Amino acid sequence: MKKILIDCDPGHDDALALMVALAHPEELELLGVTTIGGNQTLSRVTENAKNILYFLAADVPLAAGEEGPLVKSLKTAPEAHGESGMEGPYFEGTDYPLSQATGVEFLYQTIKQTDDKVTLVALGPLTNIALLLKGHPEVTESIEEIVLMGGGLSHGNQTALAEFNIYVDPEAAEIVFQSGLPIVMAGLDVTEKAEITVAEIEQLAGRGRVSRLAYELLSFYNESGRQFGFIDSPLHDLCTIAYLLKPEIFSGVQADIHVITDESPARGLTYGDFRRAAVGPKPVLVLQEVMREEFVALLLTALTRLDAEEANQ
Ligand code: BDR
Ligand code: CA
């Protein structure tokens, strides 16, 4: 049983990651969720997290993190995720409880109070995680690993070279990658191979209530993806939870990852030194391949499970 904390900016793919994590309580104990300004403003992504957790009848603490990045101002992604940040389904609104603590303080307190080591799952810009590591350096001893969606060795999506989560807060990302902690990086190299096809999305429409929610999310997300050249939909953030549940369907290379923070066309680029003679530790597993069908099967099975739980309530 892994104890995990999810830091996210829902976000269609963030929402799916939350769903799949909550569908596997016997493998993943979700200690809490924190939000971070990213796909949309902090208040919007926090509202989205509340809606998802309430919809799934989750009993998981939620805390709102930082409004924006360490140095620059926030860049959101309404083109991909809409004005609400999770456009598509209709939610009535909820009073799902929000912790009094800030996201960073909540992460710190939860890690400190947990006997076992905790795995951090980061699905948005890395601001909260960087502030946690800088403000409370002793927590590194209590962190098992960080599994994050961000970056990419081959290309970007926000710019030609930089992926969105890293581009939004490259200074935070460099702190996290250089923390020395074991990191699993699900970047665009692998996440753009972790696609769900239009036919697979269509299958969800006639199933239960949770599958229907996933269908509504994915229908919007698939449509918005067209402007970026996608026919099928890359489920970026879900790669992190899928890796924790089924690492055997992924493969990658170990590296020491740095982030370009200069004011240049390369701002937000993640890179490693892959020369044969490169020395020094390589704490980051950069995922490169995924067995796509097994990946999608994991999502579909999780949704079926959640549908059945809903039906039994
Ligand atoms: C990442 O950016 C966000 O839009 C997604 O939620 C994902 O975390 C992909 O580049
Ligand atoms: Ca995200």
XYZ file of C-alpha atoms and ligand atoms in Angstrom:
324
model
C 0.000 0.000 0.000
C 1.461 3.331 -1.058
C 0.534 6.498 0.796
C 0.152 9.344 -1.657
C -0.585 13.058 -1.779
C -1.851 14.530 -5.055
C -1.015 18.129 -5.960
C -3.101 19.147 -8.985
C -4.760 21.810 -11.138
C -7.924 20.122 -12.454
C -7.906 20.058 -15.434
C -9.533 17.223 -17.390
C -6.576 14.845 -17.133
C -6.029 15.775 -13.467
C -9.656 14.790 -12.807
C -9.140 11.377 -14.436
C -6.009 10.834 -12.339
C -8.004 11.584 -9.174
C -10.719 9.153 -10.266
C -8.327 6.290 -10.971
C -6.468 6.861 -7.690
C -9.751 6.794 -5.753
C -10.760 3.593 -7.525
C -7.767 1.749 -5.997
C -7.959 2.243 -2.217
C -6.305 -1.116 -1.573
C -3.162 -0.034 -3.448
C -3.114 3.737 -3.002
C -4.046 5.472 0.223
C -4.866 9.037 -0.800
C -3.876 11.136 2.231
C -4.953 14.415 0.713
C -5.243 16.636 -2.331
C -3.747 20.080 -2.791
C -4.409 22.493 -5.622
C -2.132 24.841 -7.510
C -2.881 27.682 -9.918
C -2.113 26.286 -13.382
C -4.695 25.227 -15.945
C -6.882 27.901 -14.396
C -6.735 30.273 -11.444
C -6.397 28.758 -7.986
C -10.048 29.434 -7.099
C -11.280 27.700 -10.257
C -9.084 24.612 -10.004
C -9.958 24.321 -6.304
C -13.657 24.486 -7.178
C -13.063 21.758 -9.774
C -11.260 19.568 -7.240
C -14.179 20.020 -4.817
C -16.656 19.038 -7.509
C -14.772 15.870 -8.442
C -14.205 14.774 -4.843
C -17.851 15.443 -3.966
C -19.101 13.635 -7.076
C -17.075 10.578 -6.082
C -18.232 10.783 -2.450
C -14.565 10.936 -1.451
C -13.567 11.522 2.148
C -10.168 13.053 1.464
C -8.814 16.346 2.869
C -8.431 19.140 0.319
C -6.224 22.234 0.708
C -5.716 25.167 -1.634
C -2.099 25.883 -2.522
C -0.335 28.763 -4.234
C -2.091 31.165 -6.580
C 0.812 31.305 -8.979
C 4.480 30.638 -9.693
C 7.538 31.609 -7.650
C 8.805 34.359 -9.921
C 6.508 35.229 -12.814
C 2.769 35.662 -13.025
C 0.425 32.775 -13.739
C -0.165 31.582 -17.304
C -3.382 29.536 -17.551
C -4.582 27.149 -20.302
C -8.194 28.023 -21.220
C -7.569 26.867 -24.813
C -7.139 23.285 -23.593
C -9.375 23.168 -20.506
C -11.939 25.953 -21.038
C -12.854 28.954 -18.883
C -13.709 26.879 -15.811
C -10.532 24.799 -16.219
C -12.659 21.646 -16.414
C -15.257 22.536 -19.023
C -17.756 19.919 -20.224
C -19.787 18.479 -17.363
C -22.269 20.524 -15.347
C -21.809 20.588 -11.562
C -24.384 21.985 -9.173
C -21.755 23.266 -6.745
C -20.767 21.809 -3.400
C -19.636 22.775 0.054
C -16.951 20.035 0.071
C -14.739 21.042 3.032
C -11.519 22.946 2.435
C -8.670 22.791 4.926
C -7.802 25.976 6.836
C -4.125 25.267 6.156
C -2.399 26.470 3.009
C -1.517 23.740 0.531
C 2.170 23.822 1.422
C 1.478 23.709 5.163
C -1.041 20.900 4.647
C 1.534 18.872 2.698
C 4.116 19.436 5.411
C 1.821 18.538 8.312
C 0.464 15.458 6.573
C 3.929 14.139 5.719
C 5.116 14.831 9.270
C 2.153 13.035 10.826
C 2.399 9.955 8.600
C 4.491 7.065 9.901
C 5.417 5.630 6.500
C 7.138 7.489 3.722
C 4.809 9.386 1.417
C 4.791 9.528 -2.386
C 4.064 12.953 -3.861
C 2.132 12.989 -7.123
C 2.430 16.348 -8.897
C 0.074 17.099 -11.795
C 0.496 20.842 -12.221
C 3.191 23.512 -11.954
C 5.643 22.525 -9.206
C 5.293 25.655 -7.039
C 3.759 23.981 -3.957
C 6.299 21.156 -4.030
C 9.255 23.530 -4.408
C 8.052 25.662 -1.481
C 7.583 22.539 0.631
C 11.137 21.345 -0.090
C 12.668 24.797 0.428
C 10.681 25.677 3.557
C 10.926 22.263 5.234
C 14.059 20.554 3.893
C 13.810 17.796 6.499
C 10.720 16.376 4.753
C 12.919 14.836 2.077
C 13.622 12.022 4.552
C 9.912 11.237 4.697
C 9.275 11.343 0.953
C 9.461 8.016 -0.886
C 9.543 9.592 -4.340
C 7.924 12.266 -6.469
C 5.947 11.094 -9.478
C 5.218 14.073 -11.676
C 3.724 15.021 -14.996
C 5.902 17.606 -16.650
C 8.617 18.311 -19.153
C 9.837 16.149 -21.989
C 13.161 15.429 -23.629
C 11.998 15.557 -27.229
C 9.670 18.551 -27.506
C 7.320 20.929 -25.711
C 3.649 21.844 -25.962
C 3.440 25.327 -24.463
C 6.405 26.352 -26.605
C 8.427 24.321 -29.091
C 10.753 23.374 -26.232
C 8.772 23.604 -22.997
C 5.875 21.603 -21.581
C 3.072 23.602 -19.857
C 3.566 22.579 -16.188
C 7.282 23.287 -16.317
C 6.921 26.422 -18.447
C 4.530 27.981 -15.903
C 7.080 27.688 -13.080
C 10.550 26.661 -14.289
C 12.241 27.996 -11.146
C 10.113 25.688 -8.996
C 10.731 22.767 -11.348
C 14.511 23.199 -11.147
C 14.317 23.126 -7.326
C 12.303 19.912 -7.438
C 14.456 18.132 -10.048
C 17.624 19.105 -8.201
C 16.300 18.083 -4.758
C 18.133 14.769 -4.973
C 14.874 12.886 -4.331
C 13.979 9.951 -6.556
C 11.659 11.314 -9.232
C 9.584 9.675 -11.927
C 9.029 12.144 -14.748
C 6.028 11.447 -16.956
C 6.746 14.057 -19.604
C 5.416 14.510 -23.101
C 7.779 11.773 -24.392
C 5.440 9.228 -22.818
C 2.197 11.109 -22.132
C 1.554 11.857 -25.800
C 1.684 8.086 -26.373
C -0.842 7.543 -23.568
C -3.810 8.427 -25.742
C -7.431 7.416 -25.533
C -9.066 7.064 -28.924
C -12.352 8.638 -29.964
C -13.929 5.157 -30.167
C -12.788 4.375 -26.615
C -14.228 7.678 -25.378
C -17.546 6.892 -27.096
C -17.765 3.565 -25.226
C -18.087 5.468 -21.951
C -21.274 7.302 -22.847
C -23.702 4.483 -22.112
C -22.152 3.198 -18.891
C -22.698 4.296 -15.274
C -22.655 7.737 -13.659
C -18.874 8.037 -13.202
C -18.121 6.799 -16.733
C -20.625 9.343 -17.974
C -18.717 12.101 -16.158
C -15.472 10.859 -17.735
C -17.226 10.854 -21.105
C -18.326 14.463 -20.699
C -14.838 15.509 -19.618
C -13.168 13.633 -22.446
C -15.601 14.873 -25.100
C -14.660 18.488 -24.354
C -10.966 17.640 -24.004
C -10.922 15.691 -27.265
C -12.566 18.573 -29.099
C -10.152 21.154 -27.665
C -7.214 18.903 -28.519
C -7.978 19.200 -32.231
C -6.577 22.735 -32.376
C -3.220 21.310 -31.197
C -3.240 18.597 -33.870
C -4.559 15.673 -31.787
C -7.207 13.274 -33.099
C -7.060 11.047 -30.016
C -6.503 12.486 -26.533
C -3.270 12.273 -24.528
C -4.077 11.588 -20.864
C -0.960 13.304 -19.522
C -1.611 13.387 -15.779
C -3.095 9.905 -15.616
C 0.344 8.493 -16.492
C 1.518 9.210 -12.933
C -1.212 7.186 -11.213
C -1.001 4.485 -13.889
C 2.749 4.248 -13.229
C 2.133 3.786 -9.484
C -0.434 1.066 -10.151
C 1.262 -0.695 -13.061
C 4.912 0.336 -13.453
C 5.483 -2.679 -15.709
C 3.561 -1.050 -18.570
C 6.089 1.821 -18.695
C 9.765 2.046 -19.570
C 12.274 4.866 -19.497
C 15.808 6.059 -18.805
C 17.529 7.356 -15.679
C 18.843 10.924 -15.867
C 19.823 14.030 -13.978
C 17.246 16.576 -15.144
C 17.772 20.321 -15.246
C 15.382 23.072 -16.290
C 16.273 26.164 -18.291
C 15.146 29.205 -16.317
C 16.775 31.879 -18.512
C 14.675 34.425 -20.286
C 15.140 32.801 -23.705
C 13.184 30.715 -26.218
C 14.312 27.685 -24.180
C 12.697 28.836 -20.898
C 11.062 25.793 -19.285
C 12.991 23.206 -21.312
C 13.942 20.042 -19.384
C 17.192 18.314 -20.320
C 19.563 15.598 -19.188
C 23.174 14.762 -20.004
C 23.058 11.551 -22.024
C 26.724 11.457 -23.022
C 28.216 8.038 -22.309
C 30.818 9.487 -19.979
C 28.356 11.615 -17.990
C 29.089 11.245 -14.287
C 27.043 11.838 -11.136
C 23.734 10.594 -9.813
C 20.722 10.095 -12.083
C 17.769 10.348 -9.707
C 15.084 10.894 -12.344
C 13.394 8.061 -14.229
C 12.250 9.704 -17.451
C 9.384 7.627 -18.831
C 9.482 7.130 -22.570
C 7.197 4.260 -23.546
C 3.811 2.999 -22.393
C 1.709 0.000 -23.421
C -1.210 2.101 -24.612
C -3.927 -0.536 -24.549
C -3.092 -1.661 -21.009
C -3.061 2.000 -19.970
C -6.540 2.652 -21.346
C -7.785 -0.645 -19.888
C -6.660 0.565 -16.462
C -8.806 3.693 -16.858
C -11.847 1.803 -18.138
C -11.638 -0.782 -15.354
C -11.307 1.953 -12.715
C -14.377 3.744 -14.072
C -16.384 0.506 -14.100
C -15.397 -0.020 -10.488
C -16.474 3.486 -9.512
C -19.752 3.026 -11.415
C -20.446 -0.138 -9.419
C -19.643 1.583 -6.099
C -22.011 4.405 -7.008
C -24.739 1.939 -7.927
C -24.360 0.191 -4.560
C -24.656 3.377 -2.518
C -0.126 19.269 -18.548
O -0.648 20.587 -18.667
C -1.984 20.620 -18.237
O -2.766 21.336 -19.153
C -2.437 19.202 -18.069
O -3.368 19.086 -16.998
C -1.153 18.472 -17.781
O -0.851 18.498 -16.404
C 0.210 18.751 -19.931
O 1.186 19.529 -20.532
Ca -2.513 19.073 -14.731
